[in-house]
Amino acid sequence: MRSRRDFNTRWTESEPQEGTKENTVTAFGNYINGEFVDSESGKTFPNINPANIDEVVGTFQSSNEADVAVACAAATAAQEQWAATPATKRGEYLFKAADLLTEKLPQLGEEMTREEGKTLPEAIGEVTRAINIFRYFGGEGARQFSLNVPSERPQVLCYTIRKPLGTVALITPWNFPSAIPAWKLAPALIAGNTVVLKPASLAPLSSFRLVAALHEAGIPKGVINYITGSGGSVGDALTSNPAINGISFTGSTSVGDALYRKVSDRKLRIQLEMGGKNPTIVLKDSDLNYAADILINGAFFSTGQKCTACSRAIIERPIYDQLVPILIEKTRALKIGNGLQPGIQIGPAVDSHQLETDLEYIKIAKDEGAELLYGGNRLSGGDFDKGYFIEPTIFAGVTPNMRIAQEEVFGPVLGLMVAEDFESAMEIANGVRFGLSASIVSRDLTRVHQFIEKIEAGLITVNLPTAGVEYQLPFGGTKESSYGMREQGPQAIDFYSETRTVYLRYVH
Ligand code: NAP
């Protein structure tokens, strides 16, 4: 029997009441048709703190096909009315939710650190970004421009209008558990779509908070629906449901590829943001301290668990021997631990599987002949024994054909590669199947422009880390990193809307 949870006072009470407390662990509901409800399955799963695996951050619904069907039906039923609501009015719900999230910023940051492991400053920064995204797309309600061009014919007006897709499925990963759901939810809603959101099972609380804020902001029932549960069951049922008119997915390349194959027969609009193997090229004119900081930020912050993380440092030979010791010293100085503690710069791997993957790739790199310069081990002793901590790791002697140079690890593992000159650096940088982000460190304007021209990446940074993007610009990769239209920035609306072209003769 589906039960209703009353969340209506949560944002105003000093002690949040987000669900029922069972043995001091809070149980969180699905959110379907404007109500917080249990799954039909009657089962839940735990959300574990990766820095302290004894701590259950909360339990979440193990949803099933029946829950998906109800959520999709609710979203479909609400869509026409939502699309008929003026876009500026739709934006008001996003503004109000942004205000509510801002009031709770310290709490939300702490919760994210506890469910995902990133440091508190990183988590606060991410929630702030989600808030900014809500505000930005709230404003887009008044800025959904269309084309109006002269006709070839007399007394004819030619212009375009936008129509929402209908009901869209949003499937998100664990590594940005607030920002990524926000950057899908907000443009989908402002364009007039209703949504069913399925967050990653490893970090569902942060997106629950976004949904709860929109609920508290008074968004009409059925417009947003949130269901948790495994990708194999909930994700599969959601992407198979005929009510879904579009899918926005961020996650691994393997799941993205499978989704693409699955929906291509239906010619469903789909957007896939997937893995990367992002390079930083360091040219010989660089300031070495500065270059080392850029590499460390890109490779190790957030435990290397960013799709835009740098995993290949391509260094011009004349500076290689000087840069490497600086890089190692700075890496040695990094503070690793529970991200809630002040001064910690790197938290744990998100779970035991990711930790095993990191260690497995470290072994593969050694077996293939790369030279371990720093790190390479799981951290143990004291508080490290409570979580999935791993040393930031640097390999030298990495060659382009090694798996460590070609495959995404998604951990704090950096491969150093030597380039004889700029041209060979570019060849190495482009010699992978991915093309998400890429950076260069140099003061040589000509080389920088050649890099911007020739690098095969959707996100290009100069004298900045590969990671660290802003919400007001389009986001996405090229090659096998991405498929479909861009996310974020004004272009995000394009995915969530269809263009209709009007030819109107005003006399006859
Ligand atoms: P993942 O395993 O592919 O999961 C992503 C989402 O898909 C999760 O919600 C997952 O649910 C769901 N899912 C799994 N199998 C599914 C299926 N058969 N049908 C529908 N949904 C399914 O990725 P992840 O481990 O969460 O995230 C890490 C990956 O995301 C990395 O490869 C990283 O590069 C990539 N990423 C890319 C970007 C970008 O913008 N390019 C940004 C961030 C992350 P469960 O959690 O329940 O398994």
Coordinates of C-alpha atoms and ligand atoms in Angstrom, one line a residue:
M1 CA 0.0 0.0 0.0
R2 CA 1.5 3.4 -1.0
S3 CA 1.8 5.6 2.0
R4 CA 2.0 9.4 2.0
R5 CA 4.7 11.3 3.8
D6 CA 4.0 14.8 5.1
F7 CA 7.0 17.0 4.2
N8 CA 5.2 20.3 4.3
T9 CA 6.8 21.8 7.3
R10 CA 10.3 20.7 6.6
W11 CA 11.8 24.0 5.4
T12 CA 10.4 26.0 8.3
E13 CA 11.1 23.8 11.2
S14 CA 14.4 24.2 13.1
E15 CA 14.8 20.4 13.1
P16 CA 14.2 19.2 9.6
Q17 CA 11.6 16.5 9.3
E18 CA 12.3 15.0 5.9
G19 CA 10.9 11.6 6.5
T20 CA 10.3 9.0 9.1
K21 CA 13.1 8.2 11.6
E22 CA 13.7 4.5 11.7
N23 CA 16.4 3.5 14.2
T24 CA 17.7 7.1 13.9
V25 CA 18.1 6.7 10.2
T26 CA 15.9 8.9 8.1
A27 CA 13.8 7.2 5.3
F28 CA 13.3 9.3 2.2
G29 CA 10.3 8.8 -0.1
N30 CA 9.8 9.0 -3.8
Y31 CA 8.0 12.1 -5.0
I32 CA 5.2 11.3 -7.3
N33 CA 2.2 13.5 -8.3
G34 CA 3.0 16.1 -5.6
E35 CA 3.4 13.6 -2.7
F36 CA 6.2 11.9 -0.9
V37 CA 5.4 8.2 -1.1
D38 CA 6.9 4.8 -0.4
S39 CA 7.7 2.5 -3.3
E40 CA 5.2 -0.3 -4.2
S41 CA 8.1 -2.7 -3.5
G42 CA 8.1 -2.0 0.2
K43 CA 11.9 -2.1 0.0
T44 CA 14.5 0.5 0.6
F45 CA 18.3 0.8 0.2
P46 CA 20.9 2.6 2.3
N47 CA 22.9 5.7 1.3
I48 CA 26.3 5.2 2.9
N49 CA 28.9 7.8 3.8
P50 CA 32.1 6.8 1.9
A51 CA 34.3 8.5 4.5
N52 CA 32.7 6.6 7.4
I53 CA 31.0 3.5 6.2
D54 CA 29.3 2.9 9.6
E55 CA 27.1 5.9 8.9
V56 CA 23.9 5.5 6.9
V57 CA 23.0 9.0 5.6
G58 CA 19.5 7.9 4.9
T59 CA 17.4 5.1 3.3
F60 CA 15.8 5.5 -0.1
Q61 CA 13.1 3.7 -2.0
S62 CA 14.0 0.6 -4.1
S63 CA 11.4 1.5 -6.7
N64 CA 10.0 -0.8 -9.3
E65 CA 8.2 -0.7 -12.6
A66 CA 4.9 0.1 -10.9
D67 CA 6.3 3.2 -9.4
V68 CA 7.8 4.3 -12.7
A69 CA 4.4 3.8 -14.4
V70 CA 2.6 5.9 -11.8
A71 CA 5.3 8.6 -12.0
C72 CA 5.2 8.7 -15.8
A73 CA 1.4 8.9 -15.8
A74 CA 1.4 11.8 -13.3
A75 CA 4.0 13.7 -15.4
T76 CA 2.0 13.1 -18.6
A77 CA -1.3 14.3 -16.9
A78 CA 0.3 17.5 -15.7
Q79 CA 2.1 18.4 -18.9
E80 CA -0.5 20.3 -20.9
Q81 CA -1.4 22.6 -18.0
W82 CA 2.3 23.2 -17.2
A83 CA 3.1 24.0 -20.8
A84 CA 0.1 26.5 -20.8
T85 CA 1.5 28.3 -17.7
P86 CA 3.4 31.4 -18.8
A87 CA 7.2 30.7 -18.8
T88 CA 7.8 33.6 -16.5
K89 CA 5.4 32.1 -14.0
R90 CA 7.2 28.8 -14.3
G91 CA 10.4 30.7 -13.6
E92 CA 8.9 31.9 -10.3
Y93 CA 8.9 28.4 -8.9
L94 CA 12.6 28.1 -9.7
F95 CA 13.4 31.5 -8.0
K96 CA 11.4 30.5 -4.9
A97 CA 13.1 27.1 -4.7
A98 CA 16.5 28.8 -5.1
D99 CA 15.7 31.0 -2.1
L100 CA 14.7 28.0 0.0
L101 CA 17.9 26.2 -0.9
T102 CA 19.9 29.2 -0.1
E103 CA 18.4 29.3 3.4
K104 CA 19.6 25.7 3.9
L105 CA 23.0 26.0 2.2
P106 CA 25.2 24.8 5.1
Q107 CA 23.0 21.8 5.8
L108 CA 22.8 20.8 2.2
G109 CA 26.6 21.1 1.8
E110 CA 27.2 18.9 4.8
E111 CA 24.7 16.3 3.5
M112 CA 26.4 16.2 0.2
T113 CA 29.8 15.7 1.8
R114 CA 28.3 12.9 3.8
E115 CA 26.7 11.1 0.9
E116 CA 29.3 11.6 -1.8
G117 CA 32.6 12.3 0.0
K118 CA 33.7 15.5 -1.6
T119 CA 35.0 18.2 0.8
L120 CA 32.6 20.6 2.5
P121 CA 33.9 23.7 0.5
E122 CA 33.4 21.7 -2.8
A123 CA 30.0 20.6 -1.7
I124 CA 28.9 24.1 -0.6
G125 CA 30.2 25.3 -4.0
E126 CA 28.2 22.7 -5.8
V127 CA 24.9 23.5 -4.0
T128 CA 25.6 27.2 -4.7
R129 CA 26.0 26.3 -8.4
A130 CA 22.7 24.4 -8.3
I131 CA 21.0 27.5 -6.8
N132 CA 22.6 29.7 -9.5
I133 CA 21.3 27.3 -12.2
F134 CA 17.8 27.6 -10.8
R135 CA 18.0 31.4 -10.8
Y136 CA 19.6 31.5 -14.3
F137 CA 16.9 29.3 -15.9
G138 CA 14.2 31.0 -13.9
G139 CA 15.3 34.2 -15.7
E140 CA 15.2 32.2 -19.0
G141 CA 11.5 32.2 -18.6
A142 CA 11.5 35.8 -20.0
R143 CA 14.2 35.1 -22.6
Q144 CA 13.1 32.2 -24.7
F145 CA 14.0 34.0 -28.0
S146 CA 12.8 32.7 -31.4
L147 CA 13.7 33.6 -34.9
N148 CA 11.8 36.3 -36.8
V149 CA 13.2 36.8 -40.4
P150 CA 12.0 38.6 -43.5
S151 CA 10.0 36.5 -46.0
E152 CA 10.8 36.1 -49.7
R153 CA 7.1 36.8 -50.3
P154 CA 5.1 40.0 -49.7
Q155 CA 2.7 40.3 -46.7
V156 CA 4.1 37.1 -45.2
L157 CA 5.6 36.9 -41.7
C158 CA 8.1 34.1 -41.0
Y159 CA 9.0 33.2 -37.5
T160 CA 9.6 30.2 -35.2
I161 CA 8.0 29.1 -32.0
R162 CA 9.2 26.7 -29.3
K163 CA 7.2 23.7 -28.0
P164 CA 8.2 21.5 -25.1
L165 CA 9.0 17.9 -25.8
G166 CA 6.4 16.7 -23.3
T167 CA 7.5 14.5 -20.5
V168 CA 11.3 13.9 -20.1
A169 CA 13.3 11.4 -18.2
L170 CA 16.4 12.7 -16.4
I171 CA 19.0 10.2 -15.3
T172 CA 22.0 11.5 -13.3
P173 CA 25.3 10.3 -11.8
W174 CA 26.6 10.5 -8.3
N175 CA 29.6 12.7 -8.8
F176 CA 27.7 16.1 -9.0
P177 CA 24.6 15.0 -7.1
S178 CA 23.0 18.5 -7.0
A179 CA 24.5 20.4 -9.9
I180 CA 23.7 17.9 -12.6
P181 CA 20.1 17.2 -11.6
A182 CA 19.7 21.0 -11.3
W183 CA 21.1 21.7 -14.8
K184 CA 18.7 19.1 -16.3
L185 CA 15.6 20.0 -14.2
A186 CA 15.7 23.7 -14.6
P187 CA 15.8 24.0 -18.4
A188 CA 13.4 21.1 -18.8
L189 CA 10.9 22.9 -16.5
I190 CA 11.3 26.4 -17.9
A191 CA 10.7 25.0 -21.4
G192 CA 7.4 23.6 -20.3
N193 CA 8.2 19.9 -19.9
T194 CA 7.2 17.7 -17.0
V195 CA 9.9 15.4 -15.6
V196 CA 10.7 12.1 -14.0
L197 CA 14.1 12.3 -12.3
K198 CA 16.1 9.2 -11.4
P199 CA 19.2 10.1 -9.4
A200 CA 22.2 7.8 -8.9
S201 CA 21.7 5.3 -6.2
L202 CA 25.0 6.3 -4.5
A203 CA 24.0 9.9 -3.8
P204 CA 20.2 10.5 -4.1
L205 CA 19.8 12.9 -1.1
S206 CA 21.2 16.1 -2.8
S207 CA 18.7 15.9 -5.6
F208 CA 15.9 15.0 -3.2
R209 CA 16.6 18.4 -1.6
L210 CA 16.1 20.1 -5.0
V211 CA 12.8 18.4 -5.6
A212 CA 11.7 19.1 -2.0
A213 CA 12.5 22.8 -2.5
L214 CA 10.4 22.9 -5.7
H215 CA 7.6 21.1 -3.8
E216 CA 7.8 23.7 -1.0
A217 CA 7.9 26.5 -3.7
G218 CA 4.4 25.2 -4.7
I219 CA 5.2 23.7 -8.1
P220 CA 2.0 22.0 -9.3
K221 CA 1.6 18.3 -8.7
G222 CA 2.8 16.0 -11.3
V223 CA 5.2 18.5 -12.9
I224 CA 8.2 16.9 -11.1
N225 CA 8.5 13.3 -10.1
Y226 CA 11.5 11.7 -8.4
I227 CA 12.1 8.0 -8.1
T228 CA 15.0 6.2 -6.6
G229 CA 16.2 2.7 -7.3
S230 CA 18.8 0.8 -9.4
G231 CA 19.6 1.8 -13.0
G232 CA 18.9 -1.8 -14.1
S233 CA 15.3 -1.7 -12.9
V234 CA 14.0 1.9 -12.5
G235 CA 16.3 3.3 -15.1
D236 CA 15.4 0.6 -17.6
A237 CA 11.7 0.9 -16.9
L238 CA 11.8 4.7 -17.2
T239 CA 13.6 4.7 -20.5
S240 CA 11.2 2.1 -21.9
N241 CA 8.1 3.9 -20.9
P242 CA 6.1 5.1 -23.9
A243 CA 5.1 8.3 -22.1
I244 CA 8.7 9.6 -22.2
N245 CA 9.4 12.0 -25.0
G246 CA 13.0 12.7 -24.3
I247 CA 15.9 11.4 -22.2
S248 CA 18.8 13.4 -20.7
F249 CA 21.4 11.1 -19.3
T250 CA 24.8 11.8 -17.6
G251 CA 26.9 8.9 -16.6
S252 CA 29.3 6.2 -17.9
T253 CA 30.0 5.7 -21.6
S254 CA 28.9 2.0 -21.3
V255 CA 25.4 2.9 -20.0
G256 CA 25.1 5.8 -22.3
D257 CA 25.9 3.7 -25.3
A258 CA 23.3 1.1 -24.3
L259 CA 20.7 3.7 -23.9
Y260 CA 21.4 5.1 -27.3
R261 CA 21.0 1.7 -28.9
K262 CA 17.9 1.1 -26.9
V263 CA 16.0 4.2 -28.0
S264 CA 17.3 4.7 -31.5
D265 CA 14.4 2.6 -33.0
R266 CA 11.9 4.9 -31.3
K267 CA 13.8 7.9 -32.7
L268 CA 13.5 9.4 -29.2
R269 CA 15.4 12.6 -28.6
I270 CA 18.3 11.8 -26.3
Q271 CA 21.2 13.7 -24.8
L272 CA 24.2 11.7 -23.4
E273 CA 27.0 13.2 -21.4
M274 CA 29.6 10.5 -20.7
G275 CA 33.2 9.8 -19.8
G276 CA 36.5 11.6 -20.6
K277 CA 40.3 11.1 -20.7
N278 CA 41.1 14.8 -20.4
P279 CA 44.6 16.1 -21.2
T280 CA 46.5 19.1 -19.9
I281 CA 49.4 20.1 -22.2
V282 CA 52.2 21.9 -20.4
L283 CA 54.5 23.9 -22.8
K284 CA 58.1 24.7 -22.2
D285 CA 57.4 28.5 -21.6
S286 CA 55.1 27.7 -18.6
D287 CA 55.7 28.9 -15.0
L288 CA 56.3 25.5 -13.4
N289 CA 54.7 26.2 -10.0
Y290 CA 51.6 27.4 -11.7
A291 CA 51.5 24.4 -14.1
A292 CA 51.9 22.0 -11.2
D293 CA 48.9 23.7 -9.4
I294 CA 46.8 23.4 -12.5
L295 CA 47.6 19.7 -12.8
I296 CA 46.9 18.9 -9.2
N297 CA 43.6 20.8 -9.2
G298 CA 42.5 19.0 -12.4
A299 CA 43.7 15.6 -11.5
F300 CA 43.1 15.2 -7.7
F301 CA 40.5 17.5 -6.4
S302 CA 37.1 15.8 -5.9
T303 CA 39.3 12.6 -5.7
G304 CA 39.6 12.7 -9.5
Q305 CA 35.9 11.9 -9.7
K306 CA 34.9 14.6 -12.2
C307 CA 34.1 13.9 -15.8
T308 CA 36.3 16.9 -16.6
A309 CA 39.2 15.7 -14.4
C310 CA 42.6 15.7 -15.9
S311 CA 44.1 12.2 -16.2
R312 CA 46.9 12.9 -18.8
A313 CA 49.7 15.5 -18.3
I314 CA 51.4 16.0 -21.6
I315 CA 54.7 17.8 -20.9
E316 CA 57.2 19.3 -23.3
R317 CA 60.5 17.6 -22.8
P318 CA 62.7 20.6 -21.9
I319 CA 60.7 21.3 -18.7
Y320 CA 59.8 17.7 -17.8
D321 CA 62.7 17.0 -15.4
Q322 CA 62.1 20.3 -13.5
L323 CA 58.3 20.0 -13.3
V324 CA 58.1 16.5 -12.0
P325 CA 59.7 17.1 -8.5
I326 CA 57.5 20.2 -8.0
L327 CA 54.4 18.1 -8.9
I328 CA 55.4 15.4 -6.5
E329 CA 56.1 17.8 -3.6
K330 CA 52.8 19.5 -4.0
T331 CA 51.0 16.2 -4.2
R332 CA 52.7 15.0 -1.1
A333 CA 51.4 18.1 0.7
L334 CA 47.7 17.4 -0.1
K335 CA 45.5 16.7 2.9
I336 CA 43.3 13.6 2.5
G337 CA 40.5 12.6 4.9
N338 CA 36.9 13.1 5.8
G339 CA 35.7 16.1 3.8
L340 CA 33.8 17.5 6.8
Q341 CA 37.1 18.3 8.6
P342 CA 38.6 21.7 8.0
G343 CA 41.6 21.8 5.8
I344 CA 40.9 18.5 4.0
Q345 CA 41.5 18.8 0.3
I346 CA 40.7 15.3 -1.0
G347 CA 37.9 13.0 0.3
P348 CA 37.4 9.3 -0.3
A349 CA 36.5 7.3 -3.4
V350 CA 32.7 7.2 -3.6
D351 CA 32.4 3.4 -2.8
S352 CA 34.2 0.2 -2.7
H353 CA 33.7 -0.5 -6.4
Q354 CA 35.2 2.8 -7.4
L355 CA 38.1 2.2 -5.0
E356 CA 38.7 -1.2 -6.6
T357 CA 38.6 0.2 -10.0
D358 CA 41.2 2.8 -9.1
L359 CA 43.5 0.1 -7.6
E360 CA 42.9 -2.2 -10.6
Y361 CA 44.0 0.6 -13.0
I362 CA 47.1 1.3 -10.9
K363 CA 48.0 -2.4 -11.2
I364 CA 47.3 -2.4 -14.9
A365 CA 49.6 0.7 -15.3
K366 CA 52.4 -1.0 -13.4
D367 CA 52.0 -4.2 -15.4
E368 CA 52.1 -2.3 -18.7
G369 CA 55.4 -0.7 -17.7
A370 CA 54.5 2.7 -16.4
E371 CA 56.7 3.9 -13.5
L372 CA 54.9 4.7 -10.2
L373 CA 56.3 8.0 -9.0
Y374 CA 53.9 8.7 -6.2
G375 CA 51.0 7.1 -4.3
G376 CA 49.3 4.0 -5.6
N377 CA 47.9 2.6 -2.4
R378 CA 44.7 2.5 -0.4
L379 CA 45.2 4.6 2.8
S380 CA 44.8 2.8 6.1
G381 CA 45.1 3.3 9.8
G382 CA 43.1 5.6 12.1
D383 CA 40.1 7.2 10.4
F384 CA 41.2 6.0 7.0
D385 CA 40.0 2.5 8.0
K386 CA 36.5 3.9 8.2
G387 CA 36.3 4.8 4.5
Y388 CA 37.5 4.3 1.0
F389 CA 40.6 6.5 1.0
I390 CA 43.3 6.3 -1.7
E391 CA 46.5 8.2 -2.3
P392 CA 46.7 10.6 -5.2
T393 CA 48.8 8.7 -7.7
I394 CA 51.3 9.8 -10.4
F395 CA 52.7 7.6 -13.1
A396 CA 55.7 8.5 -15.3
G397 CA 56.6 6.8 -18.6
V398 CA 53.0 6.6 -19.8
T399 CA 52.8 5.9 -23.5
P400 CA 49.7 6.6 -25.7
N401 CA 48.9 2.9 -26.2
M402 CA 48.7 2.0 -22.5
R403 CA 45.2 1.5 -21.0
I404 CA 46.0 4.1 -18.4
A405 CA 46.4 6.6 -21.3
Q406 CA 43.2 5.5 -23.1
E407 CA 40.5 4.5 -20.5
E408 CA 38.7 6.5 -18.0
V409 CA 39.7 5.6 -14.4
F410 CA 37.5 8.1 -12.6
G411 CA 39.9 8.3 -9.7
P412 CA 43.0 10.4 -8.6
V413 CA 45.4 8.8 -11.0
L414 CA 47.5 11.1 -13.3
G415 CA 49.7 9.8 -16.1
L416 CA 52.7 11.8 -17.2
M417 CA 53.6 11.7 -20.9
V418 CA 56.5 13.4 -22.6
A419 CA 56.1 15.4 -25.8
E420 CA 59.0 16.3 -28.0
D421 CA 57.2 19.4 -29.3
F422 CA 53.8 21.1 -29.6
E423 CA 52.7 19.0 -32.6
S424 CA 53.4 15.7 -30.9
A425 CA 51.7 17.0 -27.7
M426 CA 48.6 17.7 -29.8
E427 CA 48.8 14.3 -31.4
I428 CA 48.9 12.6 -28.0
A429 CA 46.1 14.8 -26.7
N430 CA 43.8 14.0 -29.6
G431 CA 44.7 10.3 -29.7
V432 CA 41.8 9.0 -27.6
R433 CA 38.2 8.2 -28.2
F434 CA 37.0 10.8 -25.7
G435 CA 36.7 14.5 -26.2
L436 CA 35.2 16.1 -23.1
S437 CA 37.6 18.8 -21.8
A438 CA 41.2 19.7 -22.5
S439 CA 43.6 22.4 -21.2
I440 CA 46.9 24.0 -22.1
V441 CA 49.4 25.9 -19.9
S442 CA 51.4 28.4 -21.9
R443 CA 52.0 32.1 -22.5
D444 CA 52.7 31.5 -26.2
L445 CA 49.7 33.1 -27.9
T446 CA 50.2 31.4 -31.2
R447 CA 50.4 27.9 -29.6
V448 CA 47.4 28.7 -27.5
H449 CA 45.3 29.6 -30.5
Q450 CA 46.5 26.6 -32.5
F451 CA 45.5 24.5 -29.5
I452 CA 42.0 26.1 -29.4
E453 CA 41.7 25.5 -33.1
K454 CA 42.9 21.8 -33.3
I455 CA 42.0 20.2 -29.9
E456 CA 39.2 17.7 -30.1
A457 CA 37.3 18.6 -27.0
G458 CA 34.0 20.3 -26.2
L459 CA 35.4 22.3 -23.3
I460 CA 38.7 24.1 -23.8
T461 CA 40.6 25.8 -21.1
V462 CA 43.8 27.9 -21.2
N463 CA 46.0 28.4 -18.1
L464 CA 43.1 26.8 -16.1
P465 CA 42.4 23.3 -15.0
T466 CA 40.4 20.9 -17.2
A467 CA 37.6 21.1 -14.6
G468 CA 35.8 24.1 -13.4
V469 CA 33.0 25.1 -15.8
E470 CA 30.3 27.8 -15.4
Y471 CA 26.6 27.3 -15.7
Q472 CA 25.9 30.3 -18.1
L473 CA 27.8 28.6 -20.9
P474 CA 27.1 25.5 -22.9
F475 CA 28.6 22.3 -21.6
G476 CA 29.4 19.1 -23.4
G477 CA 32.0 17.1 -25.2
T478 CA 32.8 15.8 -28.6
K479 CA 33.7 12.3 -30.0
E480 CA 32.6 9.5 -27.7
S481 CA 32.2 11.7 -24.6
S482 CA 28.9 13.2 -25.6
Y483 CA 25.9 12.8 -27.9
G484 CA 23.2 15.2 -28.7
M485 CA 22.7 18.8 -27.8
R486 CA 24.6 20.8 -25.3
E487 CA 23.6 21.3 -21.6
Q488 CA 23.6 24.5 -19.6
G489 CA 23.8 28.1 -20.9
P490 CA 21.0 29.4 -23.2
Q491 CA 21.5 26.3 -25.6
A492 CA 20.2 24.0 -22.9
I493 CA 16.6 25.0 -23.9
D494 CA 17.2 23.6 -27.4
F495 CA 17.3 20.1 -26.2
Y496 CA 14.1 20.5 -24.1
S497 CA 12.1 22.2 -26.9
E498 CA 11.1 21.6 -30.5
T499 CA 11.2 24.4 -33.0
R500 CA 8.1 25.0 -35.1
T501 CA 8.3 27.3 -38.2
V502 CA 5.4 29.6 -39.0
Y503 CA 4.7 31.2 -42.4
L504 CA 1.8 33.6 -42.0
R505 CA 0.3 35.7 -44.8
Y506 CA -1.7 38.4 -43.2
V507 CA -4.0 39.3 -46.1
H508 CA -5.9 37.1 -48.6
Ligands
NAP1 P1 26.6 5.2 -14.4 O1 26.9 4.0 -13.7 O2 26.5 5.2 -15.9 O3 25.2 5.7 -13.8 C1 24.6 6.9 -14.2 C2 23.1 6.9 -14.0 O4 22.5 5.9 -14.9 C3 22.7 6.4 -12.6 O5 21.6 7.1 -12.2 C4 22.5 4.9 -12.8 O6 21.7 4.3 -11.8 C5 21.8 4.9 -14.1 N1 21.7 3.7 -14.8 C6 22.6 2.6 -14.7 N2 22.2 1.6 -15.5 C7 21.1 2.1 -16.2 C8 20.2 1.5 -17.2 N3 20.4 0.3 -17.7 N4 19.2 2.3 -17.7 C9 19.0 3.5 -17.2 N5 19.8 4.1 -16.3 C10 20.8 3.4 -15.8 O7 27.6 6.4 -14.1 P2 28.1 6.9 -12.6 O8 29.0 5.8 -12.1 O9 26.9 7.3 -11.8 O10 28.9 8.2 -13.0 C11 30.2 8.2 -13.3 C12 30.3 8.4 -14.8 O11 29.6 9.6 -15.2 C13 31.8 8.6 -15.3 O12 32.0 7.9 -16.5 C14 31.8 10.1 -15.6 O13 32.8 10.5 -16.6 C15 30.4 10.4 -16.1 N6 30.0 11.8 -16.0 C16 30.0 12.5 -17.1 C17 29.6 13.8 -17.1 C18 29.5 14.7 -18.3 O14 28.9 15.7 -18.3 N7 30.1 14.3 -19.4 C19 29.4 14.4 -15.8 C20 29.5 13.7 -14.7 C21 29.8 12.3 -14.8 P3 22.4 3.6 -10.5 O15 23.1 4.7 -9.8 O16 21.2 3.1 -9.8 O17 23.3 2.6 -11.0

